[in-house]
Coordinates of C-alpha atoms in Angstrom, one line a residue:
M59 CA 6.3 -14.2 12.9
K60 CA 4.6 -11.1 14.2
V61 CA 2.9 -8.7 12.5
T62 CA 1.4 -5.4 14.1
I63 CA -1.5 -3.5 12.7
I64 CA -2.0 0.2 14.1
G65 CA -5.6 1.1 13.3
A66 CA -8.3 -1.6 13.6
G67 CA -10.7 0.1 11.2
N68 CA -12.2 -1.6 7.9
V69 CA -8.6 -1.7 6.2
G70 CA -6.8 -2.7 9.4
A71 CA -8.8 -5.3 10.5
T72 CA -9.2 -6.8 6.8
C73 CA -5.6 -7.3 6.5
A74 CA -5.6 -8.9 10.0
D75 CA -8.4 -11.3 8.8
V76 CA -6.5 -12.0 5.6
I77 CA -3.1 -12.5 7.2
S78 CA -4.7 -15.0 10.0
Y79 CA -6.8 -16.8 7.5
R80 CA -4.0 -17.2 5.0
G81 CA -1.4 -18.4 7.9
I82 CA 0.9 -15.4 6.8
A83 CA 2.0 -15.0 10.5
S84 CA 1.8 -16.7 13.7
E85 CA 0.8 -13.7 15.6
V86 CA -1.2 -10.5 14.9
V87 CA -1.7 -7.6 17.0
L88 CA -4.4 -4.9 16.4
L89 CA -4.2 -1.7 18.0
D90 CA -6.5 1.1 18.2
I91 CA -7.1 4.3 20.2
R92 CA -10.7 3.3 20.9
E93 CA -11.5 1.6 23.9
G94 CA -12.1 -2.3 23.2
F95 CA -12.5 -1.6 19.6
A96 CA -8.9 -3.5 18.6
E97 CA -10.4 -6.1 21.0
G98 CA -13.7 -7.0 19.8
K99 CA -12.1 -6.9 16.0
A100 CA -9.6 -9.3 17.3
L101 CA -12.0 -11.7 19.2
D102 CA -14.3 -11.9 16.1
I103 CA -11.5 -12.8 13.7
M104 CA -10.2 -15.5 16.4
Q105 CA -13.8 -16.9 16.6
C106 CA -13.5 -17.6 12.6
A107 CA -10.5 -20.1 13.2
T108 CA -12.4 -23.2 13.8
N109 CA -14.4 -22.6 10.8
T110 CA -11.9 -21.6 8.3
G111 CA -9.0 -24.0 9.9
F112 CA -6.3 -21.2 10.7
N113 CA -4.1 -21.2 13.8
T114 CA -2.8 -17.5 13.8
K115 CA -2.9 -15.9 17.6
V116 CA -5.0 -12.6 16.8
S117 CA -5.1 -10.2 19.7
G118 CA -6.2 -6.5 20.1
V119 CA -5.1 -3.7 22.4
T120 CA -5.9 0.0 23.3
N121 CA -3.2 2.2 22.6
D122 CA -0.5 -0.2 24.2
Y123 CA 2.4 -0.2 22.4
S124 CA 4.2 -2.5 24.6
K125 CA 2.2 -5.4 23.4
T126 CA 3.5 -4.7 19.8
A127 CA 6.8 -5.4 21.2
G128 CA 9.1 -7.8 18.7
S129 CA 6.9 -7.2 15.6
D130 CA 8.7 -8.4 12.3
V131 CA 6.3 -5.9 10.5
V132 CA 4.3 -3.1 11.6
V133 CA 1.7 -1.8 9.3
I134 CA 0.2 1.6 9.7
T135 CA -3.6 2.6 8.7
S136 CA -3.9 4.9 11.2
G137 CA -5.7 8.2 10.3
I138 CA -9.2 9.3 9.2
P139 CA -10.5 7.8 5.9
R140 CA -11.5 9.7 2.7
K141 CA -15.1 11.1 2.5
P142 CA -17.1 11.5 -0.7
G143 CA -15.5 14.5 -2.9
M144 CA -12.4 14.2 -0.2
T145 CA -8.9 14.1 -2.2
R146 CA -5.9 12.0 -0.5
E147 CA -4.3 15.3 -0.5
E148 CA -6.7 17.1 1.7
L149 CA -6.2 14.5 4.6
I150 CA -2.5 15.6 5.2
G151 CA -3.0 18.1 7.8
I152 CA -5.0 15.6 9.8
N153 CA -2.9 12.2 9.1
A154 CA 0.8 13.8 9.4
G155 CA 0.5 14.3 13.1
I156 CA -1.1 10.7 13.7
V157 CA 1.5 8.8 11.4
K158 CA 4.5 10.6 12.9
T159 CA 3.6 9.7 16.7
V160 CA 2.5 6.0 15.9
A161 CA 6.0 5.5 13.9
E162 CA 7.8 6.9 16.9
N163 CA 5.9 4.8 19.5
V164 CA 6.2 1.8 17.2
L165 CA 10.1 1.9 17.1
K166 CA 10.2 1.9 21.0
H167 CA 9.1 -1.3 21.0
S168 CA 10.5 -3.2 17.7
P169 CA 13.4 -1.2 16.8
D170 CA 14.1 -3.8 14.0
T171 CA 10.9 -3.8 12.4
I172 CA 9.9 -3.3 8.7
I173 CA 6.9 -0.4 8.6
V174 CA 4.2 -0.5 5.7
V175 CA 2.5 2.7 5.4
V176 CA -1.3 2.6 4.4
S177 CA -2.4 6.1 5.6
N178 CA -3.2 8.5 2.9
P179 CA -1.7 10.6 1.2
M180 CA 0.3 7.4 0.9
D181 CA 3.5 8.7 -0.7
T182 CA 3.8 11.8 1.8
M183 CA 2.9 9.6 4.8
T184 CA 5.6 7.1 3.8
Y185 CA 8.1 9.9 3.3
L186 CA 7.1 11.4 6.7
A187 CA 7.6 7.8 8.4
L188 CA 11.1 7.6 7.0
K189 CA 12.3 11.3 7.8
A190 CA 10.7 10.8 11.1
T191 CA 12.2 7.4 12.2
G192 CA 15.7 7.8 10.5
L193 CA 15.1 4.3 9.6
P194 CA 17.2 2.7 6.4
K195 CA 15.2 3.2 3.3
N196 CA 14.6 -0.4 2.4
R197 CA 12.5 -0.8 5.8
I198 CA 9.8 2.0 5.0
I199 CA 7.5 0.8 2.5
G200 CA 4.2 2.4 1.1
M201 CA 1.8 -0.1 -0.1
G202 CA -0.4 2.1 -2.7
G203 CA 1.2 0.6 -5.9
A204 CA -0.1 -3.0 -4.8
L205 CA -3.6 -1.8 -4.6
D206 CA -3.6 0.0 -7.8
S207 CA -1.9 -2.5 -9.4
S208 CA -5.0 -5.1 -8.4
R209 CA -7.2 -2.3 -9.6
F210 CA -5.6 -2.0 -13.1
R211 CA -5.7 -6.1 -13.3
T212 CA -9.3 -6.2 -12.5
Y213 CA -10.5 -3.5 -15.0
L214 CA -8.1 -5.1 -17.5
S215 CA -9.9 -8.6 -16.9
L216 CA -13.5 -7.0 -17.1
A217 CA -12.2 -5.3 -20.5
L218 CA -10.7 -8.6 -21.8
D219 CA -13.5 -11.0 -20.2
K220 CA -10.3 -12.8 -18.8
P221 CA -9.2 -14.0 -15.3
A222 CA -7.5 -11.5 -13.2
N223 CA -5.0 -13.9 -12.3
D224 CA -3.7 -14.5 -16.0
I225 CA -2.9 -10.8 -16.4
S226 CA 0.2 -9.1 -15.6
A227 CA 0.3 -5.4 -15.1
M228 CA 1.4 -2.5 -13.1
V229 CA 0.8 0.9 -11.8
I230 CA 3.6 3.1 -11.0
G231 CA 3.8 6.8 -9.6
G232 CA 2.0 8.7 -6.9
H233 CA -0.8 6.8 -5.2
G234 CA -3.2 9.5 -6.2
D235 CA -6.4 9.9 -8.6
T236 CA -3.9 12.2 -11.0
T237 CA -0.6 10.9 -10.3
M238 CA -0.8 7.2 -10.8
I239 CA 0.6 5.9 -14.1
P240 CA -1.1 2.5 -15.7
L241 CA 1.5 0.8 -17.7
T242 CA -1.0 -0.3 -20.5
R243 CA 1.9 -0.7 -22.9
L244 CA 3.4 -3.4 -20.8
A245 CA 0.3 -5.2 -19.6
S246 CA -0.1 -8.7 -20.8
Y247 CA -2.4 -11.8 -20.8
N248 CA -0.7 -14.9 -20.3
G249 CA 2.6 -13.3 -22.0
I250 CA 0.5 -11.8 -24.9
P251 CA 0.6 -8.2 -24.9
V252 CA -3.0 -6.9 -24.1
T253 CA -2.6 -4.2 -27.0
E254 CA -3.2 -7.3 -29.1
F255 CA -6.8 -7.6 -27.7
L256 CA -8.0 -4.4 -26.9
S257 CA -8.1 -1.0 -28.8
E258 CA -6.5 2.0 -27.6
E259 CA -9.4 3.6 -26.6
A260 CA -10.3 0.5 -24.6
L261 CA -7.2 0.7 -23.0
Q262 CA -7.4 4.3 -22.2
K263 CA -10.9 3.7 -20.5
V264 CA -9.2 0.8 -18.3
A265 CA -6.4 3.3 -17.4
A266 CA -8.7 5.9 -16.4
D267 CA -10.9 3.6 -14.4
T268 CA -8.0 2.4 -12.6
M269 CA -7.0 6.0 -11.8
V270 CA -10.4 7.1 -10.1
G271 CA -10.9 3.3 -8.8
G272 CA -10.5 4.7 -5.1
A273 CA -12.9 7.6 -5.6
T274 CA -15.3 5.5 -7.4
L275 CA -15.5 3.1 -4.4
T276 CA -15.7 6.0 -1.9
G277 CA -18.6 7.3 -3.7
L278 CA -20.5 3.9 -4.0
L279 CA -19.7 3.1 -0.3
G280 CA -19.7 6.6 1.7
T281 CA -16.4 5.9 3.1
S282 CA -12.8 4.6 1.8
A283 CA -12.4 0.8 -0.1
W284 CA -11.1 -1.8 2.7
Y285 CA -11.4 -5.3 1.3
A286 CA -8.7 -4.3 -1.6
P287 CA -6.8 -2.5 0.2
G288 CA -6.6 -4.9 3.4
A289 CA -5.8 -7.7 0.9
S290 CA -3.2 -5.9 -0.9
V291 CA -1.4 -5.0 2.4
A292 CA -1.5 -8.8 3.3
F293 CA -0.1 -9.7 -0.1
L294 CA 2.8 -7.4 0.6
V295 CA 3.5 -8.5 4.3
D296 CA 3.6 -12.1 3.0
S297 CA 6.3 -11.4 0.4
I298 CA 8.3 -9.8 3.2
L299 CA 7.9 -12.5 6.1
N300 CA 7.9 -15.4 3.8
D301 CA 11.2 -13.7 1.8
Q302 CA 9.1 -14.4 -1.4
K303 CA 11.0 -11.5 -3.4
K304 CA 8.0 -10.8 -5.3
M305 CA 7.9 -7.9 -7.7
I306 CA 5.5 -5.2 -6.1
A307 CA 4.9 -1.5 -7.4
C308 CA 5.6 0.0 -4.0
S309 CA 6.0 3.7 -3.0
V310 CA 9.9 3.8 -1.6
F311 CA 12.5 6.4 -1.2
V312 CA 14.2 7.0 -4.5
E313 CA 17.9 8.5 -4.8
G314 CA 18.2 9.1 -8.7
E315 CA 16.1 6.1 -9.9
Y316 CA 13.8 7.2 -12.8
G317 CA 15.3 10.6 -12.4
Q318 CA 14.0 11.4 -9.2
N319 CA 15.4 12.3 -5.5
D320 CA 14.0 12.8 -2.3
I321 CA 10.8 11.6 -2.5
C322 CA 8.7 8.5 -2.0
I323 CA 6.8 7.3 -5.1
G324 CA 5.5 4.0 -6.7
V325 CA 8.2 2.0 -8.6
P326 CA 8.6 -1.5 -9.3
C327 CA 10.5 -3.4 -6.2
I328 CA 11.7 -6.5 -5.3
I329 CA 10.0 -7.3 -1.8
G330 CA 11.7 -9.8 0.7
K331 CA 12.8 -10.6 4.2
N332 CA 14.9 -7.0 4.3
G333 CA 11.9 -5.1 3.0
V334 CA 12.7 -3.3 -0.2
E335 CA 15.5 -5.4 -1.6
E336 CA 15.7 -3.9 -5.0
I337 CA 14.3 -1.0 -6.9
L338 CA 13.8 -2.5 -10.7
D339 CA 14.7 -0.1 -13.7
I340 CA 11.7 -0.6 -16.1
K341 CA 12.7 1.3 -19.3
L342 CA 10.0 3.5 -20.0
N343 CA 9.2 5.4 -23.1
E344 CA 9.4 9.4 -23.5
Q345 CA 5.7 9.6 -22.8
E346 CA 5.7 7.3 -19.8
K347 CA 9.0 9.2 -18.5
A348 CA 7.3 12.4 -18.8
L349 CA 4.1 11.4 -16.8
F350 CA 6.3 10.0 -14.3
A351 CA 8.3 13.3 -13.9
K352 CA 5.0 15.2 -13.7
S353 CA 3.5 12.6 -11.0
A354 CA 6.7 13.1 -8.8
D355 CA 6.1 16.9 -9.2
A356 CA 3.0 16.5 -7.6
V357 CA 4.2 14.3 -5.1
R358 CA 7.1 16.9 -4.1
Q359 CA 4.5 19.5 -3.9
M360 CA 2.7 17.1 -1.3
N361 CA 6.2 16.8 1.0
D362 CA 6.4 20.6 0.6
A363 CA 3.2 21.1 2.1
L364 CA 4.1 18.7 4.8
K365 CA 7.0 20.2 5.7
S366 CA 5.2 23.6 6.4
I367 CA 2.8 21.5 8.3
L368 CA 5.2 20.1 10.8
A369 CA 7.9 23.1 10.7

């Protein structure tokens, strides 16, 4: 099984490293526009093989899409990262043209691939990839919910002082600082609602910390985070390639689900060999429905801005 990652920056290279280390794919191709950059990252990863015991073939290429031919999954991380004080929304004008070109080039050589979008603003870039390629909606997936849910579980773990892997929790809605919706009501620790352990005030702090999780790291690091985003992409790719049918919150195209149409937004999905195999209908309460509708309105405004840029 072959995975191509477009963009060999921090997130793309981390994704390639995790996929290789865990043996998720037999071949990984890194592609970047910078001369020799992807080649160097790939060689560095390959030199880990004898010490970490993986057998994945990792190669890098400079802007040569022919080397990506036959990819089962293509991950798009291309675009500029956020800088301190910059919102995901401010990236739209720059990254839209990049993502559109990349998606079109990818399909020339891998017409049957499933595309995973990481570039920000992610919901809008996922929508752009869908509209630009004309692919069936199950084959275009935005990974934001996987990352946001991981951050949510981390903050719950810290608040509970319990292992994150014993916690089940999900974030839906737009992948933005003000649009994501951590579902505190449905979060649980080994099947027990976290509301049994944490006060409403503590849960609201966890939700608030989750929503600014990316911005917090950008402020600390001076650029966007990469370890958790890269690992989140690999987690999603694993479910596709190995047909694991995991329930993962992903940004996907909705046609009536959760009362929304003609946008890509984070909802709980079953992810398998066909990409998005099912969108699950979680029964939201009235407050959650209102938050989701507000989030969808914000995503739709971003899409409108995209349409004016590309017009």
